[in-house]
Coordinates of N, CA, C and O in Angstrom, one line a residue:
X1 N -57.7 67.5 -49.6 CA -56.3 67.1 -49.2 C -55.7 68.2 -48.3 O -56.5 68.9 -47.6
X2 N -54.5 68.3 -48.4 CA -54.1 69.6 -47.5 C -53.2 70.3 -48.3 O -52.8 69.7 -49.3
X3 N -52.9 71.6 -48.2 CA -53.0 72.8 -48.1 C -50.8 72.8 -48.2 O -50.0 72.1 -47.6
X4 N -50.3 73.7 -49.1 CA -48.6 73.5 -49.1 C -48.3 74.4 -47.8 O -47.1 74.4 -47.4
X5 N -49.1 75.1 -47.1 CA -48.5 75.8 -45.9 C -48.6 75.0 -44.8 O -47.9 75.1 -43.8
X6 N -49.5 74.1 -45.1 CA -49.9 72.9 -43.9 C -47.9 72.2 -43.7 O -47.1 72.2 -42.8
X7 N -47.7 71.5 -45.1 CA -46.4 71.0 -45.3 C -45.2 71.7 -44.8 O -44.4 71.1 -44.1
X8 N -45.2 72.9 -45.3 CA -44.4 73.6 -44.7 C -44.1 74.2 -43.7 O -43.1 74.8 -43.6
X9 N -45.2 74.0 -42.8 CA -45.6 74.4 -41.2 C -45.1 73.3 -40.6 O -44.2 73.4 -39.8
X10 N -45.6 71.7 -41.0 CA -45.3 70.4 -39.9 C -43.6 70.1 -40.7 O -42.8 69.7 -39.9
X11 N -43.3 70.2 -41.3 CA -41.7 70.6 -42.2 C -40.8 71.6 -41.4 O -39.6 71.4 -41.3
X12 N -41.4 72.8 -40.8 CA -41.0 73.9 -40.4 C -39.9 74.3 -41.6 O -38.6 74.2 -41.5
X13 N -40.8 74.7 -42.5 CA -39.9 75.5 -43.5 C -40.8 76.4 -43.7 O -42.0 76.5 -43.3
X14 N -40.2 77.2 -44.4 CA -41.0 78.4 -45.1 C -41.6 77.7 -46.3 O -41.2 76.6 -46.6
X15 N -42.5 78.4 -47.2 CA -43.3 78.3 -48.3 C -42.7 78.4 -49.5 O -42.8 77.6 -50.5
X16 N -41.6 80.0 -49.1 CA -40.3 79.9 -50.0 C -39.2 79.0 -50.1 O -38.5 78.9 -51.1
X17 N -39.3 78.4 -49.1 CA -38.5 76.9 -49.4 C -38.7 75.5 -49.2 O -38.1 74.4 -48.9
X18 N -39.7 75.8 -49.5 CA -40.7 74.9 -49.7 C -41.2 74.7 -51.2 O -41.8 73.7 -51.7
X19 N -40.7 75.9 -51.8 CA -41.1 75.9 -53.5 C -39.3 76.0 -53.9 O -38.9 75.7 -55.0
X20 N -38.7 76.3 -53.1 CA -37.4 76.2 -53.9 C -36.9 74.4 -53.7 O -36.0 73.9 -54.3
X21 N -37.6 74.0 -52.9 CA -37.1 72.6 -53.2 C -37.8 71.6 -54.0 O -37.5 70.4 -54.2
X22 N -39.0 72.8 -54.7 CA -39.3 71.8 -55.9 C -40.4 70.7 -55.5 O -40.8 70.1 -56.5
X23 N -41.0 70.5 -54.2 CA -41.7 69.7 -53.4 C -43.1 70.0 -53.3 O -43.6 70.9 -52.7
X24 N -44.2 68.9 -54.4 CA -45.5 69.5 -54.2 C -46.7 68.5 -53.6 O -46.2 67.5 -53.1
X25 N -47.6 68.6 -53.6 CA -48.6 68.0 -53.0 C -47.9 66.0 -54.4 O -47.5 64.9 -54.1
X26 N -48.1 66.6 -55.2 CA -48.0 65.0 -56.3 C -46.8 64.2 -55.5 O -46.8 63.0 -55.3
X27 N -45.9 65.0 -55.2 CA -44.5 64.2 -54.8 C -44.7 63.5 -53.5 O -43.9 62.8 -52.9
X28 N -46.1 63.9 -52.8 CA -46.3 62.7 -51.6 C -46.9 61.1 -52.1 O -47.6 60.6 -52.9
X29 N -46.1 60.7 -51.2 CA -47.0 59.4 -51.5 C -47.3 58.7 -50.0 O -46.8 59.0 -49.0
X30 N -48.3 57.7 -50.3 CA -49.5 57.7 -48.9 C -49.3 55.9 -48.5 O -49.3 55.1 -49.4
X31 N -49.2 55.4 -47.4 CA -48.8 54.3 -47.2 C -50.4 54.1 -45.9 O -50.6 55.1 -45.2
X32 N -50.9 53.4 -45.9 CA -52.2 53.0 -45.0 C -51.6 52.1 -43.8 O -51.2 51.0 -44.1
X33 N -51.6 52.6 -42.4 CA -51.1 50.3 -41.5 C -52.4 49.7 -41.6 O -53.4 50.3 -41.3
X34 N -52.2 48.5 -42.0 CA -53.2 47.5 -42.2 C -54.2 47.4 -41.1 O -55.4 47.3 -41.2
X35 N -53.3 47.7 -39.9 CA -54.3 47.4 -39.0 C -55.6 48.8 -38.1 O -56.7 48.7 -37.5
X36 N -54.7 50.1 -38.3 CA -55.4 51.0 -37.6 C -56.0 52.1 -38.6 O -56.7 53.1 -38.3
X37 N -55.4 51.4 -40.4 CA -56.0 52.5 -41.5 C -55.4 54.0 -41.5 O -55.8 54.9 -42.2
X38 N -54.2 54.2 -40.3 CA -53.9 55.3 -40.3 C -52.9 55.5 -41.4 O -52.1 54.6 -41.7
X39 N -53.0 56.8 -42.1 CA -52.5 57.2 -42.9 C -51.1 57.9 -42.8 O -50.9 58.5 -41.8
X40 N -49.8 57.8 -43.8 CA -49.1 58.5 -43.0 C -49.0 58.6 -44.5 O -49.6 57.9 -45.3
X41 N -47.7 59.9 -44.9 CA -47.1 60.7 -46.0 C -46.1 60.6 -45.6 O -45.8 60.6 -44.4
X42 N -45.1 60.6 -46.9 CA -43.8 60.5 -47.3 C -43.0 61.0 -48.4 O -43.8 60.8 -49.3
X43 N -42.3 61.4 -48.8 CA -41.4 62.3 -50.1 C -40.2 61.9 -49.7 O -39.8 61.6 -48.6
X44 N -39.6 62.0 -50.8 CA -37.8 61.3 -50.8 C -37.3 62.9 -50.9 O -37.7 63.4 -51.9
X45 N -36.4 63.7 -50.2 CA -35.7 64.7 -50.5 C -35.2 64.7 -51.6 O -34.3 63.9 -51.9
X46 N -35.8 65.8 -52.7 CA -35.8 66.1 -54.2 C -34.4 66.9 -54.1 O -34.1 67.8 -53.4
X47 N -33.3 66.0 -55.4 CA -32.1 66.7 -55.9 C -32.0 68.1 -56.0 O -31.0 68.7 -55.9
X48 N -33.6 68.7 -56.0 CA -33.3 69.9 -56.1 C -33.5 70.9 -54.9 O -33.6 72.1 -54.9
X49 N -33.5 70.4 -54.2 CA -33.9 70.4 -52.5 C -31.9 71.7 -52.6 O -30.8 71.4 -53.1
X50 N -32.3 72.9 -52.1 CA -31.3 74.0 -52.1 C -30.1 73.3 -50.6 O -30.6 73.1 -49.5
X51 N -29.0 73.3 -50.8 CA -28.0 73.1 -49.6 C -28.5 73.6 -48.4 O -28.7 72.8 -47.5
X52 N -28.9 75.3 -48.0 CA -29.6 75.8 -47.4 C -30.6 74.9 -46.7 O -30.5 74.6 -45.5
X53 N -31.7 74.5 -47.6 CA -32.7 73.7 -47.2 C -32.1 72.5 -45.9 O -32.4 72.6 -44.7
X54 N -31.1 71.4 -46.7 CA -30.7 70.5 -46.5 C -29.8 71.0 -44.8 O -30.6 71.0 -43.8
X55 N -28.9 71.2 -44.6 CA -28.3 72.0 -43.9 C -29.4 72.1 -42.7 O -29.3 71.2 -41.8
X56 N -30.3 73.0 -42.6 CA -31.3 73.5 -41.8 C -32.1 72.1 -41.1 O -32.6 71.9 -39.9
X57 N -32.1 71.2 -42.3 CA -33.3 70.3 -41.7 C -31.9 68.7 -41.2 O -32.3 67.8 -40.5
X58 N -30.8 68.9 -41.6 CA -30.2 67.5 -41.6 C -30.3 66.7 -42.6 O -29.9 65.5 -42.5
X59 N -30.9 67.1 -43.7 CA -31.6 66.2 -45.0 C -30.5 65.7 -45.7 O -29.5 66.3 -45.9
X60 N -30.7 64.7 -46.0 CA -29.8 63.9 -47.3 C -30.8 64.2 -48.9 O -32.0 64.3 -48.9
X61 N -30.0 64.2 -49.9 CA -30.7 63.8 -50.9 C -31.0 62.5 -50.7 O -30.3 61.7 -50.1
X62 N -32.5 62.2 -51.6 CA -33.3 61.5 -51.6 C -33.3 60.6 -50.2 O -33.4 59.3 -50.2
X63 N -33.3 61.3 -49.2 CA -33.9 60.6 -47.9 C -35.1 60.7 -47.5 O -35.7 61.7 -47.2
X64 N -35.7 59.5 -47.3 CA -37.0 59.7 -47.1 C -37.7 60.0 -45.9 O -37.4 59.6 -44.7
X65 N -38.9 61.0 -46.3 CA -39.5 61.8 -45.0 C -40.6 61.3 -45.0 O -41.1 61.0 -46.1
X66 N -41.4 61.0 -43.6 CA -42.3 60.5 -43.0 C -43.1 61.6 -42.6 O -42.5 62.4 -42.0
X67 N -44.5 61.9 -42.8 CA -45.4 62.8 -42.4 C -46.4 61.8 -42.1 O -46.9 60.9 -42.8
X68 N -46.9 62.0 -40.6 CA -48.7 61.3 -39.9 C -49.2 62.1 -40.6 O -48.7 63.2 -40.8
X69 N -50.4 61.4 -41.1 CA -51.5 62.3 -41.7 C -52.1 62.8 -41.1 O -52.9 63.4 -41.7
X70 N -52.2 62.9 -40.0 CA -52.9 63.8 -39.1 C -52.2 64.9 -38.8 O -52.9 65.7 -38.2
X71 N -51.4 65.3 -39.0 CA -50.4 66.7 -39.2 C -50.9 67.3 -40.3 O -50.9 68.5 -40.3
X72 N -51.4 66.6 -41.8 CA -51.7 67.8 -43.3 C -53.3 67.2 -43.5 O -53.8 67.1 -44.6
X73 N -53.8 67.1 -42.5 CA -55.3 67.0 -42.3 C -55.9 68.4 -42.5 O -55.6 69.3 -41.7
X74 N -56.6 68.6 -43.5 CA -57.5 69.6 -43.7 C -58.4 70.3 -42.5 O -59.2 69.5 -42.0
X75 N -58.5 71.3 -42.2 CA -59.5 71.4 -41.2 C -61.1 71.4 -41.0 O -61.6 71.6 -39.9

């Protein structure tokens, strides 16, 4: 799978806020398109996601974030 610095790198957050929002590898979840098998990732911004956090990125609670899997592709 990939790596929480990976997340935090294509996120452009730090690691440290990246654990202060409570956000781990479990809380992705993986959607396939039918037709190209490409993989993408997603997480709903967690209540515990710090103002800071939110603020920095434009985040809503529980708004949902889209990651291509080719962004937290393992090397």
């Amino acid at each position: 799978m990939m790596s929480q610095s990976a997340l935090a790198t294509y996120l452009e957050l730090s690691d440290e806020e990246l654990q202060e929002m409570g956000l781990s590898q479990d809380d992705l979840f993986t959607t396939e398109d039918a037709s190209g098998g490409d993989r993408t990732f997603y997480f709903n911004v967690p209540d515990t996601t710090p103002q800071h956090v939110l603020g920095k990125k434009g985040w809503s609670l529980g708004e949902r974030i889209e990651i291509p899997g080719s962004a937290l592709q393992a090397d």
